[in-house]
């Protein structure tokens, strides 16, 4: 069962191609080496992806984020893997790596997430 994150994802306005999408019942992880997207300029869609990663990091208080998760509405969501690879090229994410299962299940932000001051 995917981790639950109390996050409301921002959508990319005016587009059917979203940086996060419903995972569906047949969602499968992939090997990090299978992602082949090339570096790209910063688009509004990619900026929405980055902002959502930041929201997730704030909620989890971690720089390691799951590729798929259950959001605040209860939907099983997954990251667009093209956005993931572009984020790696831009050094927003650390180099992608497969986990113990032999497939990529998480990504790691290339900057530290400090505990929030909720006093």
Tab-separated table of N, CA and C in Angstrom:
chain	number	residue	atom	x	y	z
A	1	UNK	N	0.857	-1.194	0.000
A	1	UNK	CA	0.000	0.000	0.000
A	1	UNK	C	0.885	1.234	0.000
A	2	UNK	N	0.614	2.176	-0.893
A	2	UNK	CA	1.423	3.397	-0.945
A	2	UNK	C	1.260	4.257	0.306
A	3	UNK	N	2.294	5.039	0.588
A	3	UNK	CA	2.269	5.954	1.720
A	3	UNK	C	1.192	7.024	1.479
A	4	UNK	N	0.592	7.496	2.545
A	4	UNK	CA	-0.408	8.558	2.464
A	4	UNK	C	0.261	9.892	2.815
A	5	UNK	N	0.038	10.876	1.958
A	5	UNK	CA	0.605	12.208	2.175
A	5	UNK	C	-0.540	13.216	2.161
A	6	UNK	N	-0.651	14.007	3.205
A	6	UNK	CA	-1.697	15.010	3.292
A	6	UNK	C	-1.322	16.216	2.426
A	7	UNK	N	-1.441	16.022	1.112
A	7	UNK	CA	-1.047	17.059	0.169
A	7	UNK	C	-2.123	17.222	-0.892
A	8	UNK	N	-2.387	18.473	-1.224
A	8	UNK	CA	-3.272	18.809	-2.331
A	8	UNK	C	-2.378	19.233	-3.482
A	9	UNK	N	-2.383	18.466	-4.553
A	9	UNK	CA	-1.490	18.720	-5.671
A	9	UNK	C	-2.011	19.846	-6.561
A	10	UNK	N	-1.110	20.725	-6.928
A	10	UNK	CA	-1.424	21.766	-7.910
A	10	UNK	C	-1.490	21.097	-9.280
A	11	UNK	N	-2.457	21.516	-10.083
A	11	UNK	CA	-2.563	20.995	-11.442
A	11	UNK	C	-2.020	22.013	-12.421
A	12	UNK	N	-1.559	21.510	-13.556
A	12	UNK	CA	-1.082	22.380	-14.628
A	12	UNK	C	-2.303	22.872	-15.399
A	13	UNK	N	-2.620	24.155	-15.271
A	13	UNK	CA	-3.818	24.735	-15.876
A	13	UNK	C	-3.786	24.621	-17.397
A	14	UNK	N	-4.929	24.306	-17.957
A	14	UNK	CA	-5.077	24.297	-19.404
A	14	UNK	C	-4.408	23.133	-20.106
A	15	UNK	N	-4.122	22.062	-19.377
A	15	UNK	CA	-3.452	20.933	-20.009
A	15	UNK	C	-4.051	19.633	-19.507
A	16	UNK	N	-4.138	18.665	-20.399
A	16	UNK	CA	-4.571	17.332	-19.982
A	16	UNK	C	-3.379	16.502	-19.520
A	17	UNK	N	-2.170	16.933	-19.851
A	17	UNK	CA	-0.948	16.240	-19.447
A	17	UNK	C	-0.453	16.829	-18.132
A	18	UNK	N	-0.690	16.097	-17.056
A	18	UNK	CA	-0.382	16.596	-15.715
A	18	UNK	C	0.938	16.017	-15.203
A	19	UNK	N	1.660	16.774	-14.353
A	19	UNK	CA	2.907	16.263	-13.791
A	19	UNK	C	2.706	15.161	-12.740
A	20	UNK	N	1.494	15.004	-12.243
A	20	UNK	CA	1.100	13.892	-11.380
A	20	UNK	C	-0.204	13.357	-11.949
A	21	UNK	N	-0.372	12.054	-11.940
A	21	UNK	CA	-1.558	11.459	-12.548
A	21	UNK	C	-2.053	10.312	-11.682
A	22	UNK	N	-3.333	9.931	-11.841
A	22	UNK	CA	-3.833	8.772	-11.102
A	22	UNK	C	-2.991	7.542	-11.449
A	23	UNK	N	-2.609	6.775	-10.436
A	23	UNK	CA	-1.728	5.631	-10.651
A	23	UNK	C	-2.465	4.451	-11.285
A	24	UNK	N	-3.705	4.274	-10.957
A	24	UNK	CA	-4.451	3.162	-11.527
A	24	UNK	C	-4.094	1.835	-10.866
A	25	UNK	N	-4.955	0.866	-11.049
A	25	UNK	CA	-4.799	-0.437	-10.402
A	25	UNK	C	-3.590	-1.212	-10.922
A	26	UNK	N	-3.160	-0.942	-12.137
A	26	UNK	CA	-2.056	-1.695	-12.741
A	26	UNK	C	-0.739	-0.920	-12.722
A	27	UNK	N	-0.612	0.047	-11.801
A	27	UNK	CA	0.610	0.847	-11.746
A	27	UNK	C	1.818	-0.049	-11.487
A	28	UNK	N	2.897	0.187	-12.248
A	28	UNK	CA	4.125	-0.581	-12.085
A	28	UNK	C	5.311	0.359	-11.976
A	29	UNK	N	6.244	0.010	-11.107
A	29	UNK	CA	7.491	0.768	-10.987
A	29	UNK	C	8.384	0.442	-12.170
A	30	UNK	N	9.330	1.338	-12.427
A	30	UNK	CA	10.275	1.146	-13.533
A	30	UNK	C	11.693	1.261	-13.014
A	31	UNK	N	12.614	0.758	-13.780
A	31	UNK	CA	14.029	0.916	-13.469
A	31	UNK	C	14.439	2.351	-13.790
A	32	UNK	N	15.295	2.917	-12.963
A	32	UNK	CA	15.761	4.285	-13.181
A	32	UNK	C	16.410	4.421	-14.556
A	33	UNK	N	17.132	3.416	-14.983
A	33	UNK	CA	17.832	3.464	-16.272
A	33	UNK	C	16.881	3.467	-17.473
A	34	UNK	N	15.606	3.143	-17.261
A	34	UNK	CA	14.647	3.114	-18.366
A	34	UNK	C	14.123	4.502	-18.730
A	35	UNK	N	14.403	5.501	-17.901
A	35	UNK	CA	13.931	6.858	-18.178
A	35	UNK	C	14.900	7.534	-19.136
A	36	UNK	N	14.386	8.004	-20.253
A	36	UNK	CA	15.266	8.515	-21.310
A	36	UNK	C	14.989	9.960	-21.711
A	37	UNK	N	14.125	10.662	-20.998
A	37	UNK	CA	13.824	12.044	-21.365
A	37	UNK	C	15.094	12.885	-21.343
A	38	UNK	N	15.178	13.821	-22.271
A	38	UNK	CA	16.336	14.701	-22.416
A	38	UNK	C	16.159	15.938	-21.529
A	39	UNK	N	17.247	16.654	-21.242
A	39	UNK	CA	17.119	17.926	-20.520
A	39	UNK	C	16.157	18.848	-21.270
A	40	UNK	N	15.465	19.663	-20.529
A	40	UNK	CA	14.483	20.567	-21.135
A	40	UNK	C	14.471	21.886	-20.381
A	41	UNK	N	13.973	22.905	-21.052
A	41	UNK	CA	13.849	24.219	-20.406
A	41	UNK	C	12.767	24.156	-19.337
A	42	UNK	N	12.756	25.136	-18.476
A	42	UNK	CA	11.740	25.190	-17.428
A	42	UNK	C	10.418	25.638	-18.038
A	43	UNK	N	9.469	24.743	-18.064
A	43	UNK	CA	8.125	25.048	-18.556
A	43	UNK	C	7.206	25.243	-17.353
A	44	UNK	N	6.016	25.753	-17.600
A	44	UNK	CA	5.044	25.902	-16.511
A	44	UNK	C	4.682	24.540	-15.929
A	45	UNK	N	4.568	23.528	-16.782
A	45	UNK	CA	4.250	22.173	-16.316
A	45	UNK	C	5.341	21.663	-15.377
A	46	UNK	N	6.595	21.865	-15.735
A	46	UNK	CA	7.699	21.408	-14.894
A	46	UNK	C	7.749	22.209	-13.595
A	47	UNK	N	7.432	23.496	-13.666
A	47	UNK	CA	7.395	24.325	-12.458
A	47	UNK	C	6.313	23.823	-11.492
A	48	UNK	N	5.167	23.411	-12.026
A	48	UNK	CA	4.106	22.829	-11.187
A	48	UNK	C	4.628	21.553	-10.528
A	49	UNK	N	5.362	20.741	-11.273
A	49	UNK	CA	5.946	19.523	-10.722
A	49	UNK	C	6.869	19.860	-9.550
A	50	UNK	N	7.751	20.841	-9.725
A	50	UNK	CA	8.681	21.236	-8.655
A	50	UNK	C	7.926	21.732	-7.419
A	51	UNK	N	6.910	22.556	-7.626
A	51	UNK	CA	6.152	23.068	-6.482
A	51	UNK	C	5.469	21.938	-5.721
A	52	UNK	N	4.973	20.933	-6.448
A	52	UNK	CA	4.348	19.791	-5.788
A	52	UNK	C	5.372	18.953	-5.028
A	53	UNK	N	6.576	18.810	-5.564
A	53	UNK	CA	7.622	18.095	-4.825
A	53	UNK	C	7.920	18.813	-3.513
A	54	UNK	N	7.967	20.128	-3.560
A	54	UNK	CA	8.224	20.915	-2.346
A	54	UNK	C	7.092	20.712	-1.345
A	55	UNK	N	5.849	20.714	-1.801
A	55	UNK	CA	4.712	20.468	-0.905
A	55	UNK	C	4.840	19.095	-0.231
A	56	UNK	N	5.202	18.096	-1.026
A	56	UNK	CA	5.356	16.749	-0.485
A	56	UNK	C	6.473	16.713	0.562
A	57	UNK	N	7.594	17.351	0.261
A	57	UNK	CA	8.733	17.373	1.196
A	57	UNK	C	8.341	18.059	2.499
A	58	UNK	N	7.564	19.128	2.392
A	58	UNK	CA	7.106	19.821	3.604
A	58	UNK	C	6.238	18.902	4.455
A	59	UNK	N	5.340	18.164	3.814
A	59	UNK	CA	4.448	17.279	4.558
A	59	UNK	C	5.188	16.094	5.174
A	60	UNK	N	6.122	15.527	4.429
A	60	UNK	CA	6.855	14.360	4.917
A	60	UNK	C	8.060	14.727	5.782
A	61	UNK	N	8.486	16.000	5.714
A	61	UNK	CA	9.699	16.436	6.404
A	61	UNK	C	10.874	15.539	6.011
A	62	UNK	N	10.982	15.321	4.701
A	62	UNK	CA	12.019	14.446	4.172
A	62	UNK	C	12.381	14.881	2.767
A	63	UNK	N	13.625	14.633	2.393
A	63	UNK	CA	14.019	14.913	1.018
A	63	UNK	C	13.809	13.680	0.134
A	64	UNK	N	13.494	12.532	0.737
A	64	UNK	CA	13.167	11.334	-0.035
A	64	UNK	C	11.654	11.249	-0.184
A	65	UNK	N	11.206	11.173	-1.430
A	65	UNK	CA	9.777	11.211	-1.735
A	65	UNK	C	9.362	9.978	-2.526
A	66	UNK	N	8.206	9.418	-2.235
A	66	UNK	CA	7.746	8.244	-2.985
A	66	UNK	C	7.276	8.629	-4.384
A	67	UNK	N	7.530	7.761	-5.343
A	67	UNK	CA	7.071	7.959	-6.728
A	67	UNK	C	5.551	7.918	-6.786
A	68	UNK	N	4.940	7.037	-6.017
A	68	UNK	CA	3.477	6.964	-5.960
A	68	UNK	C	3.039	7.044	-4.505
A	69	UNK	N	1.834	7.548	-4.279
A	69	UNK	CA	1.345	7.824	-2.932
A	69	UNK	C	-0.150	8.065	-2.989
A	70	UNK	N	-0.762	8.095	-1.824
A	70	UNK	CA	-2.176	8.451	-1.709
A	70	UNK	C	-2.228	9.899	-1.239
A	71	UNK	N	-2.930	10.758	-1.991
A	71	UNK	CA	-2.980	12.184	-1.647
A	71	UNK	C	-4.097	12.484	-0.645
A	72	UNK	N	-4.263	13.758	-0.313
A	72	UNK	CA	-5.230	14.174	0.707
A	72	UNK	C	-6.670	13.802	0.351
A	73	UNK	N	-6.963	13.661	-0.941
A	73	UNK	CA	-8.325	13.297	-1.344
A	73	UNK	C	-8.543	11.789	-1.342
A	74	UNK	N	-7.471	11.019	-1.069
A	74	UNK	CA	-7.585	9.562	-1.064
A	74	UNK	C	-7.271	8.917	-2.400
A	75	UNK	N	-6.830	9.718	-3.374
A	75	UNK	CA	-6.514	9.188	-4.700
A	75	UNK	C	-5.082	8.643	-4.736
A	76	UNK	N	-4.898	7.500	-5.376
A	76	UNK	CA	-3.572	6.923	-5.577
A	76	UNK	C	-2.947	7.648	-6.773
A	77	UNK	N	-1.913	8.438	-6.492
A	77	UNK	CA	-1.288	9.286	-7.510
A	77	UNK	C	0.142	8.836	-7.769
A	78	UNK	N	0.650	9.193	-8.945
A	78	UNK	CA	2.030	8.871	-9.305
A	78	UNK	C	2.655	10.055	-10.032
A	79	UNK	N	3.970	10.186	-9.864
A	79	UNK	CA	4.717	11.234	-10.561
A	79	UNK	C	4.832	10.882	-12.039
A	80	UNK	N	4.763	11.888	-12.897
A	80	UNK	CA	5.061	11.707	-14.307
A	80	UNK	C	6.566	11.455	-14.413
A	81	UNK	N	6.961	10.329	-14.985
A	81	UNK	CA	8.372	9.964	-14.998
A	81	UNK	C	9.199	10.825	-15.944
A	82	UNK	N	8.566	11.435	-16.939
A	82	UNK	CA	9.271	12.406	-17.771
A	82	UNK	C	9.675	13.616	-16.950
A	83	UNK	N	8.759	14.089	-16.112
A	83	UNK	CA	9.071	15.212	-15.212
A	83	UNK	C	10.181	14.831	-14.246
A	84	UNK	N	10.151	13.577	-13.771
A	84	UNK	CA	11.192	13.104	-12.854
A	84	UNK	C	12.563	13.180	-13.528
A	85	UNK	N	12.672	12.661	-14.749
A	85	UNK	CA	13.964	12.637	-15.444
A	85	UNK	C	14.452	14.053	-15.742
A	86	UNK	N	13.550	14.934	-16.147
A	86	UNK	CA	13.919	16.332	-16.408
A	86	UNK	C	14.410	16.987	-15.121
A	87	UNK	N	13.772	16.674	-13.993
A	87	UNK	CA	14.194	17.218	-12.696
A	87	UNK	C	15.583	16.714	-12.318
A	88	UNK	N	15.900	15.482	-12.680
A	88	UNK	CA	17.249	14.958	-12.439
A	88	UNK	C	18.262	15.727	-13.292
A	89	UNK	N	17.964	15.927	-14.574
A	89	UNK	CA	18.860	16.685	-15.458
A	89	UNK	C	19.121	18.084	-14.915
A	90	UNK	N	18.099	18.690	-14.317
A	90	UNK	CA	18.206	20.062	-13.810
A	90	UNK	C	18.836	20.106	-12.413
A	91	UNK	N	19.217	18.954	-11.878
A	91	UNK	CA	19.806	18.829	-10.537
A	91	UNK	C	18.836	19.225	-9.430
A	92	UNK	N	17.541	19.204	-9.714
A	92	UNK	CA	16.538	19.400	-8.673
A	92	UNK	C	16.461	18.128	-7.828
A	93	UNK	N	16.686	16.985	-8.491
A	93	UNK	CA	16.722	15.687	-7.828
A	93	UNK	C	18.131	15.125	-7.901
A	94	UNK	N	18.486	14.319	-6.904
A	94	UNK	CA	19.753	13.584	-6.946
A	94	UNK	C	19.656	12.542	-8.054
A	95	UNK	N	20.800	12.012	-8.503
A	95	UNK	CA	20.737	10.980	-9.550
A	95	UNK	C	19.758	9.871	-9.180
A	96	UNK	N	18.946	9.498	-10.157
A	96	UNK	CA	17.909	8.490	-9.936
A	96	UNK	C	18.554	7.135	-9.683
A	97	UNK	N	17.958	6.364	-8.789
A	97	UNK	CA	18.506	5.057	-8.439
A	97	UNK	C	17.377	4.086	-8.135
A	98	UNK	N	17.638	2.836	-8.441
A	98	UNK	CA	16.696	1.783	-8.091
A	98	UNK	C	16.816	1.468	-6.604
A	99	UNK	N	15.713	1.071	-6.011
A	99	UNK	CA	15.703	0.698	-4.605
A	99	UNK	C	16.017	-0.779	-4.426
A	100	UNK	N	15.833	-1.276	-3.217
A	100	UNK	CA	16.125	-2.683	-2.911
A	100	UNK	C	15.345	-3.676	-3.784
A	101	UNK	N	14.189	-3.251	-4.278
A	101	UNK	CA	13.371	-4.133	-5.126
A	101	UNK	C	13.909	-4.241	-6.546
A	102	UNK	N	14.917	-3.408	-6.884
A	102	UNK	CA	15.449	-3.399	-8.243
A	102	UNK	C	14.757	-2.407	-9.147
A	103	UNK	N	13.806	-1.668	-8.590
A	103	UNK	CA	13.083	-0.652	-9.345
A	103	UNK	C	13.076	0.649	-8.559
A	104	UNK	N	12.864	1.749	-9.250
A	104	UNK	CA	12.845	3.067	-8.623
A	104	UNK	C	11.484	3.285	-7.955
A	105	UNK	N	11.498	3.432	-6.637
A	105	UNK	CA	10.255	3.656	-5.892
A	105	UNK	C	10.229	5.019	-5.217
A	106	UNK	N	11.395	5.664	-5.126
A	106	UNK	CA	11.484	6.993	-4.529
A	106	UNK	C	12.439	7.857	-5.340
A	107	UNK	N	12.350	9.163	-5.118
A	107	UNK	CA	13.320	10.131	-5.628
A	107	UNK	C	13.831	10.917	-4.431
A	108	UNK	N	14.996	11.535	-4.584
A	108	UNK	CA	15.587	12.283	-3.486
A	108	UNK	C	15.890	13.699	-3.954
A	109	UNK	N	15.350	14.673	-3.236
A	109	UNK	CA	15.623	16.073	-3.553
A	109	UNK	C	17.109	16.352	-3.375
A	110	UNK	N	17.630	17.270	-4.164
A	110	UNK	CA	19.050	17.592	-4.123
A	110	UNK	C	19.355	18.678	-3.107
A	111	UNK	N	18.483	18.859	-2.127
A	111	UNK	CA	18.684	19.841	-1.064
A	111	UNK	C	18.026	19.300	0.200
A	112	UNK	N	18.503	19.748	1.314
A	112	UNK	CA	18.009	19.254	2.598
A	112	UNK	C	16.658	19.848	2.947
A	113	UNK	N	15.876	19.065	3.636
A	113	UNK	CA	14.600	19.526	4.171
A	113	UNK	C	14.780	19.607	5.679
A	114	UNK	N	14.680	20.811	6.209
A	114	UNK	CA	14.841	21.010	7.635
A	114	UNK	C	13.502	20.858	8.338
A	115	UNK	N	13.513	20.378	9.570
A	115	UNK	CA	12.243	20.233	10.290
A	115	UNK	C	11.528	21.575	10.390
A	116	UNK	N	10.218	21.526	10.244
A	116	UNK	CA	9.449	22.773	10.347
A	116	UNK	C	9.393	23.230	11.787
A	117	UNK	N	9.299	24.511	11.960
A	117	UNK	CA	9.202	25.103	13.294
A	117	UNK	C	7.734	25.338	13.586
A	118	UNK	N	7.103	24.358	14.211
A	118	UNK	CA	5.657	24.436	14.480
A	118	UNK	C	5.399	24.694	15.941
A	119	UNK	N	6.167	25.600	16.523
A	119	UNK	CA	5.976	25.926	17.937
A	119	UNK	C	5.120	27.146	18.100
